[in-house]
């Protein structure tokens, strides 16, 4: 039996005073009005299963207001394993009257770093905000691919952190000490090496994902031709460029743009500026795609990530859907409902049950909120 989320307990977590849930191995529906804690529950699940929150929340934000301690407890079962994961939230008052907030992860009784939890049970999250994946700026698409990749590769997470830290150092140096070319060149070498690793990993992930994505989109819109490609900022790359070639081109590009970067105080090329171009019938979906087409592209993207994780990576993921049914039309809701017939553990939040047919409701575990 594949690993699945069995239960979750929340105490003094955001607006949840206490909440105890036992999940179905197939479909669980969190049903209730807005602001009742459904989205917060999904965030708690992300933290337990992956060690991170897509909302990038601090410990202070996670701890319920006026509380000094909070606790998340999750139990994962399957693959002949029992995993008990806890996250302790603590408010500590300092002599300076400034409160200090901490977040501590515990796995099977032992304190661990969140990176150890990452990838334990891969999660695919789909929220109304993700419907902007195509039409918004490149940052949301970079975050999407990075969020997916870190769950399956601790090295990726480490490289991404190193790259981001080095980038901050370079930008600070460009603003405060632009004449220090020796140190800037040293940072450029680190950026080019770590940047090349990020670019290569992203390109490989997208290449492996393509057949799943094309197949999924064809199920939604069989008469349209869809494609996507990785767009590297400032340098030209062939699809299967080597790591050394990417690093060399990045280093050369950083050198060529150095004077310009000194004037702006920002690094103008690198994976922090890259993008994913989605096309429909050979044209940019961001520019020419209708709202309905863009939503179909995002839906296909999310569901293809589930298939890719299960069939290519060999892990059954947990699918989290945060009130997306209210944002989709009947046809696209039907696509999701049909997809849920597969053996995928899914947790959906919704304001009312009317978005689901009676058969789906009969086979689901329904958790009322508040």
Coordinates of C-alpha atoms in Angstrom, one line a residue:
X1 CA 0.0 0.0 0.0
X2 CA 1.4 3.4 -1.0
X3 CA 2.0 6.0 1.7
X4 CA -1.0 8.1 2.6
X5 CA -2.0 10.7 5.1
X6 CA -4.0 8.9 7.8
X7 CA -4.8 11.7 10.4
X8 CA -4.1 15.3 11.3
X9 CA -4.4 17.1 14.6
X10 CA -4.2 20.9 14.9
X11 CA -4.0 22.9 18.1
X12 CA -3.7 26.7 18.2
X13 CA -2.8 26.7 14.5
X14 CA -3.9 29.9 12.7
X15 CA -7.7 30.2 13.4
X16 CA -8.0 26.5 14.4
X17 CA -8.3 26.2 18.1
X18 CA -8.4 22.4 17.8
X19 CA -9.2 20.2 14.8
X20 CA -8.8 16.5 14.6
X21 CA -9.3 14.7 11.2
X22 CA -9.0 11.2 10.0
X23 CA -8.7 11.0 6.2
X24 CA -10.1 8.7 3.6
X25 CA -7.5 6.9 1.5
X26 CA -9.3 8.1 -1.5
X27 CA -11.4 11.3 -1.2
X28 CA -11.9 13.7 1.8
X29 CA -14.0 16.8 1.4
X30 CA -13.6 19.7 3.8
X31 CA -16.9 21.5 3.7
X32 CA -17.9 24.8 5.2
X33 CA -18.1 28.6 4.8
X34 CA -15.2 30.8 3.9
X35 CA -12.8 31.8 6.7
X36 CA -13.7 28.6 8.6
X37 CA -10.2 27.1 8.5
X38 CA -10.3 24.9 5.4
X39 CA -7.3 26.5 3.7
X40 CA -5.4 26.6 7.0
X41 CA -6.0 22.8 7.2
X42 CA -4.5 22.3 3.8
X43 CA -1.5 24.4 4.8
X44 CA -1.0 22.2 7.9
X45 CA -1.1 19.2 5.6
X46 CA 1.6 20.7 3.4
X47 CA 3.8 21.4 6.4
X48 CA 3.4 17.8 7.8
X49 CA 3.9 16.1 4.4
X50 CA 6.6 18.3 2.8
X51 CA 8.1 20.5 5.6
X52 CA 7.1 23.7 3.9
X53 CA 4.1 25.9 3.2
X54 CA 3.3 27.4 -0.2
X55 CA 2.1 30.5 1.7
X56 CA 5.7 31.0 2.9
X57 CA 4.4 31.5 6.4
X58 CA 6.5 32.4 9.4
X59 CA 6.1 30.6 12.8
X60 CA 4.5 33.8 14.2
X61 CA 1.9 33.7 11.4
X62 CA 1.2 30.1 12.0
X63 CA 0.6 30.3 15.7
X64 CA -2.9 31.3 16.7
X65 CA -3.1 34.9 18.0
X66 CA -2.7 35.3 21.8
X67 CA -1.3 31.7 22.1
X68 CA 2.1 30.8 23.3
X69 CA 2.2 27.2 21.9
X70 CA 0.8 25.4 18.9
X71 CA 1.0 21.9 17.6
X72 CA 0.5 20.0 14.4
X73 CA 0.5 16.2 14.5
X74 CA 0.2 14.0 11.4
X75 CA 0.3 10.2 10.9
X76 CA 1.3 8.7 7.6
X77 CA 0.8 5.1 6.8
X78 CA 1.8 2.7 4.0
X79 CA 4.8 1.0 2.5
X80 CA 5.0 -1.0 5.7
X81 CA 5.8 2.2 7.5
X82 CA 4.3 4.4 10.2
X83 CA 5.5 8.0 10.3
X84 CA 4.5 10.3 13.1
X85 CA 5.4 13.9 12.3
X86 CA 5.0 16.8 14.7
X87 CA 5.5 20.5 14.2
X88 CA 5.8 22.5 17.5
X89 CA 5.2 26.3 17.4
X90 CA 6.5 28.3 20.3
X91 CA 6.4 31.9 21.4
X92 CA 9.2 32.9 23.7
X93 CA 9.3 36.3 25.4
X94 CA 12.7 37.9 25.5
X95 CA 14.0 40.4 28.2
X96 CA 13.8 43.1 25.5
X97 CA 10.0 42.6 25.4
X98 CA 10.3 41.3 21.8
X99 CA 8.7 37.9 21.3
X100 CA 10.7 35.2 19.5
X101 CA 8.8 32.5 17.5
X102 CA 10.2 29.1 16.7
X103 CA 9.0 26.2 14.6
X104 CA 10.4 22.7 15.4
X105 CA 10.0 19.6 13.3
X106 CA 9.9 16.1 14.9
X107 CA 9.8 12.8 12.9
X108 CA 9.2 9.6 14.8
X109 CA 10.3 11.2 18.1
X110 CA 13.5 12.8 16.7
X111 CA 14.1 16.5 16.0
X112 CA 14.8 17.0 12.3
X113 CA 15.3 19.7 9.7
X114 CA 12.3 20.4 7.4
X115 CA 14.4 19.2 4.4
X116 CA 14.3 15.7 6.0
X117 CA 10.5 15.7 5.7
X118 CA 10.5 17.1 2.2
X119 CA 9.5 14.4 -0.3
X120 CA 8.1 12.1 2.4
X121 CA 4.6 12.3 0.8
X122 CA 4.7 14.5 -2.3
X123 CA 1.8 16.9 -2.5
X124 CA 0.3 18.7 -5.5
X125 CA -1.6 21.8 -4.4
X126 CA -4.2 23.5 -6.7
X127 CA -5.7 26.8 -5.5
X128 CA -7.6 29.6 -7.2
X129 CA -4.4 31.6 -7.2
X130 CA -2.8 28.9 -9.5
X131 CA -5.4 29.8 -12.2
X132 CA -3.2 32.8 -12.8
X133 CA -0.2 30.5 -13.7
X134 CA -0.5 31.3 -17.4
X135 CA -1.5 35.0 -17.4
X136 CA 0.6 36.3 -14.6
X137 CA 4.3 37.1 -14.6
X138 CA 7.2 34.6 -14.8
X139 CA 7.8 34.5 -11.0
X140 CA 4.7 32.4 -10.4
X141 CA 5.8 29.8 -13.0
X142 CA 9.4 29.7 -11.6
X143 CA 7.9 29.1 -8.1
X144 CA 5.7 26.4 -9.5
X145 CA 8.5 24.3 -11.0
X146 CA 10.8 24.9 -8.0
X147 CA 8.1 23.9 -5.5
X148 CA 7.6 20.7 -7.4
X149 CA 11.3 19.9 -7.8
X150 CA 12.3 20.4 -4.1
X151 CA 10.0 17.6 -3.0
X152 CA 12.0 15.0 -4.9
X153 CA 15.6 16.3 -4.6
X154 CA 17.3 17.5 -1.4
X155 CA 20.3 18.6 -3.6
X156 CA 17.9 20.8 -5.6
X157 CA 16.6 22.4 -2.4
X158 CA 20.2 23.1 -1.3
X159 CA 21.3 24.4 -4.6
X160 CA 18.3 26.7 -4.9
X161 CA 19.1 28.1 -1.4
X162 CA 22.7 28.6 -2.3
X163 CA 21.8 30.3 -5.5
X164 CA 19.3 32.7 -3.9
X165 CA 21.8 33.6 -1.1
X166 CA 24.6 34.3 -3.6
X167 CA 22.2 36.3 -5.7
X168 CA 21.3 38.5 -2.7
X169 CA 25.0 39.0 -2.0
X170 CA 25.7 40.0 -5.6
X171 CA 22.8 42.5 -5.8
X172 CA 23.9 44.1 -2.5
X173 CA 27.5 44.4 -3.8
X174 CA 26.3 45.9 -7.1
X175 CA 24.5 48.6 -5.1
X176 CA 27.1 49.2 -2.4
X177 CA 30.5 48.4 -3.8
X178 CA 30.2 48.2 -7.6
X179 CA 33.9 48.8 -8.1
X180 CA 34.8 45.5 -6.4
X181 CA 35.1 43.5 -9.6
X182 CA 37.2 40.7 -8.1
X183 CA 34.5 39.8 -5.5
X184 CA 31.7 40.3 -8.1
X185 CA 33.5 37.8 -10.4
X186 CA 33.9 35.3 -7.6
X187 CA 30.1 35.5 -7.0
X188 CA 29.5 35.2 -10.7
X189 CA 31.4 31.9 -10.7
X190 CA 29.2 30.5 -7.9
X191 CA 26.0 31.9 -9.6
X192 CA 26.9 30.3 -12.9
X193 CA 27.6 26.9 -11.4
X194 CA 24.6 26.7 -9.1
X195 CA 22.4 28.4 -11.8
X196 CA 23.4 25.9 -14.4
X197 CA 22.3 23.1 -12.0
X198 CA 18.9 24.7 -11.5
X199 CA 18.4 25.3 -15.2
X200 CA 19.4 21.7 -16.1
X201 CA 17.1 20.2 -13.4
X202 CA 14.2 22.4 -14.5
X203 CA 14.7 21.5 -18.2
X204 CA 14.9 17.8 -17.4
X205 CA 11.8 17.9 -15.3
X206 CA 9.8 19.7 -18.0
X207 CA 11.1 17.3 -20.7
X208 CA 9.9 14.2 -18.7
X209 CA 6.6 15.9 -17.9
X210 CA 5.7 16.7 -21.5
X211 CA 4.0 13.4 -22.5
X212 CA 1.9 13.4 -19.4
X213 CA 0.9 17.1 -20.0
X214 CA 0.1 16.6 -23.6
X215 CA -2.0 13.6 -22.9
X216 CA -3.9 15.3 -20.0
X217 CA -4.7 18.4 -22.1
X218 CA -5.9 16.2 -25.0
X219 CA -8.5 14.8 -22.6
X220 CA -9.7 18.3 -21.7
X221 CA -9.5 19.9 -25.2
X222 CA -8.8 17.3 -27.9
X223 CA -9.0 19.8 -30.8
X224 CA -6.2 22.1 -29.6
X225 CA -2.4 21.7 -29.9
X226 CA -0.5 22.5 -26.8
X227 CA 3.2 22.9 -26.0
X228 CA 5.6 24.5 -23.5
X229 CA 9.3 25.3 -23.4
X230 CA 11.8 26.6 -20.9
X231 CA 13.0 30.1 -21.7
X232 CA 16.4 31.0 -20.3
X233 CA 17.0 34.7 -19.7
X234 CA 19.9 36.4 -21.5
X235 CA 21.4 33.2 -23.0
X236 CA 20.5 30.8 -25.8
X237 CA 20.2 27.1 -24.9
X238 CA 19.5 24.0 -26.9
X239 CA 17.1 21.5 -25.2
X240 CA 19.7 19.0 -24.1
X241 CA 22.6 21.4 -23.3
X242 CA 25.2 20.0 -21.0
X243 CA 25.8 21.3 -17.5
X244 CA 29.2 22.8 -18.4
X245 CA 27.7 24.5 -21.5
X246 CA 25.0 26.2 -19.4
X247 CA 27.5 27.2 -16.7
X248 CA 29.9 28.7 -19.3
X249 CA 27.1 30.7 -21.0
X250 CA 25.8 32.0 -17.7
X251 CA 29.2 33.1 -16.6
X252 CA 29.8 34.8 -20.0
X253 CA 26.4 36.5 -19.8
X254 CA 27.0 37.8 -16.3
X255 CA 30.3 39.3 -17.4
X256 CA 28.7 41.0 -20.4
X257 CA 25.8 42.4 -18.3
X258 CA 28.0 43.5 -15.4
X259 CA 28.2 47.2 -16.3
X260 CA 24.4 47.3 -16.9
X261 CA 23.8 45.4 -13.6
X262 CA 25.9 48.0 -11.7
X263 CA 23.7 50.7 -13.0
X264 CA 20.5 49.0 -12.0
X265 CA 21.8 47.3 -8.8
X266 CA 20.3 44.0 -9.9
X267 CA 21.4 40.8 -11.7
X268 CA 19.7 40.8 -15.0
X269 CA 20.2 37.2 -16.2
X270 CA 20.0 33.8 -14.5
X271 CA 17.4 31.2 -13.5
X272 CA 15.8 33.9 -11.2
X273 CA 14.6 35.6 -14.5
X274 CA 13.8 32.5 -16.5
X275 CA 10.3 31.5 -17.6
X276 CA 8.1 28.7 -19.0
X277 CA 6.3 29.6 -22.3
X278 CA 2.9 27.9 -22.7
X279 CA 1.6 27.8 -26.3
X280 CA -1.7 26.9 -27.9
X281 CA -1.8 26.2 -31.6
X282 CA 1.7 27.7 -31.9
X283 CA 0.9 31.0 -30.2
X284 CA 1.6 32.3 -26.7
X285 CA -1.2 31.2 -24.4
X286 CA -0.5 34.1 -22.1
X287 CA -1.1 36.7 -24.9
X288 CA -3.6 34.9 -27.1
X289 CA -5.3 32.3 -25.0
X290 CA -8.8 32.9 -23.7
X291 CA -9.6 32.7 -20.0
X292 CA -11.2 29.3 -20.5
X293 CA -8.1 28.0 -22.5
X294 CA -5.8 29.3 -19.8
X295 CA -7.7 27.6 -17.1
X296 CA -7.6 24.3 -19.1
X297 CA -3.9 24.7 -19.4
X298 CA -3.5 25.1 -15.6
X299 CA -5.9 22.2 -14.9
X300 CA -3.9 20.0 -17.3
X301 CA -0.7 21.1 -15.7
X302 CA -1.8 20.2 -12.1
X303 CA -3.3 16.9 -13.0
X304 CA -0.3 15.9 -15.2
X305 CA 2.0 16.6 -12.2
X306 CA 0.0 13.9 -10.3
X307 CA 0.4 11.4 -13.2
X308 CA 4.1 12.2 -13.6
X309 CA 4.7 11.8 -9.9
X310 CA 3.0 8.4 -9.9
X311 CA 4.0 6.9 -13.2
X312 CA 7.5 8.4 -13.8
X313 CA 8.7 9.0 -10.3
X314 CA 7.0 5.9 -8.8
X315 CA 5.4 7.7 -5.8
X316 CA 1.7 8.2 -5.2
X317 CA 1.2 11.9 -4.4
X318 CA -1.4 13.6 -2.3
X319 CA -3.6 15.9 -4.3
X320 CA -4.9 19.1 -2.4
X321 CA -7.6 21.1 -4.1
X322 CA -8.4 24.4 -2.3
X323 CA -11.8 25.6 -3.3
X324 CA -11.0 25.4 -7.1
X325 CA -14.4 23.9 -8.0
X326 CA -16.1 27.3 -7.4
X327 CA -13.7 28.9 -9.9
X328 CA -14.2 26.3 -12.7
X329 CA -17.1 25.7 -15.0
X330 CA -19.1 22.5 -15.1
X331 CA -17.0 20.9 -17.8
X332 CA -13.7 21.4 -16.0
X333 CA -15.3 20.4 -12.7
X334 CA -16.3 17.2 -14.4
X335 CA -12.7 16.6 -15.5
X336 CA -11.6 16.8 -11.9
X337 CA -14.4 14.6 -10.7
X338 CA -13.5 12.0 -13.3
X339 CA -9.8 12.2 -12.4
X340 CA -10.7 11.5 -8.8
X341 CA -11.9 8.0 -9.8
X342 CA -8.3 7.0 -10.0
X343 CA -6.4 5.6 -7.0
X344 CA -5.1 9.0 -5.8
X345 CA -5.6 10.3 -2.2
X346 CA -7.3 13.7 -2.6
X347 CA -8.4 16.3 -0.1
X348 CA -10.7 19.0 -1.4
X349 CA -12.0 22.1 0.4
X350 CA -15.3 23.6 -0.7
X351 CA -18.0 26.0 0.4
X352 CA -20.8 23.6 -0.5
X353 CA -21.4 20.1 -1.7
X354 CA -23.4 21.0 -4.8
X355 CA -20.2 20.9 -7.0
X356 CA -20.1 17.1 -6.6
X357 CA -22.5 14.4 -7.9
X358 CA -24.1 12.1 -5.3
X359 CA -21.9 9.1 -6.2
X360 CA -18.8 11.1 -5.4
X361 CA -20.3 12.3 -2.1
X362 CA -21.3 8.8 -1.2
X363 CA -17.7 7.6 -1.6
X364 CA -16.1 10.5 0.2
X365 CA -15.3 11.3 3.8
X366 CA -16.9 14.7 4.5
X367 CA -15.5 16.9 7.3
X368 CA -17.7 19.8 8.4
X369 CA -16.3 23.2 9.2
X370 CA -16.2 25.0 11.5

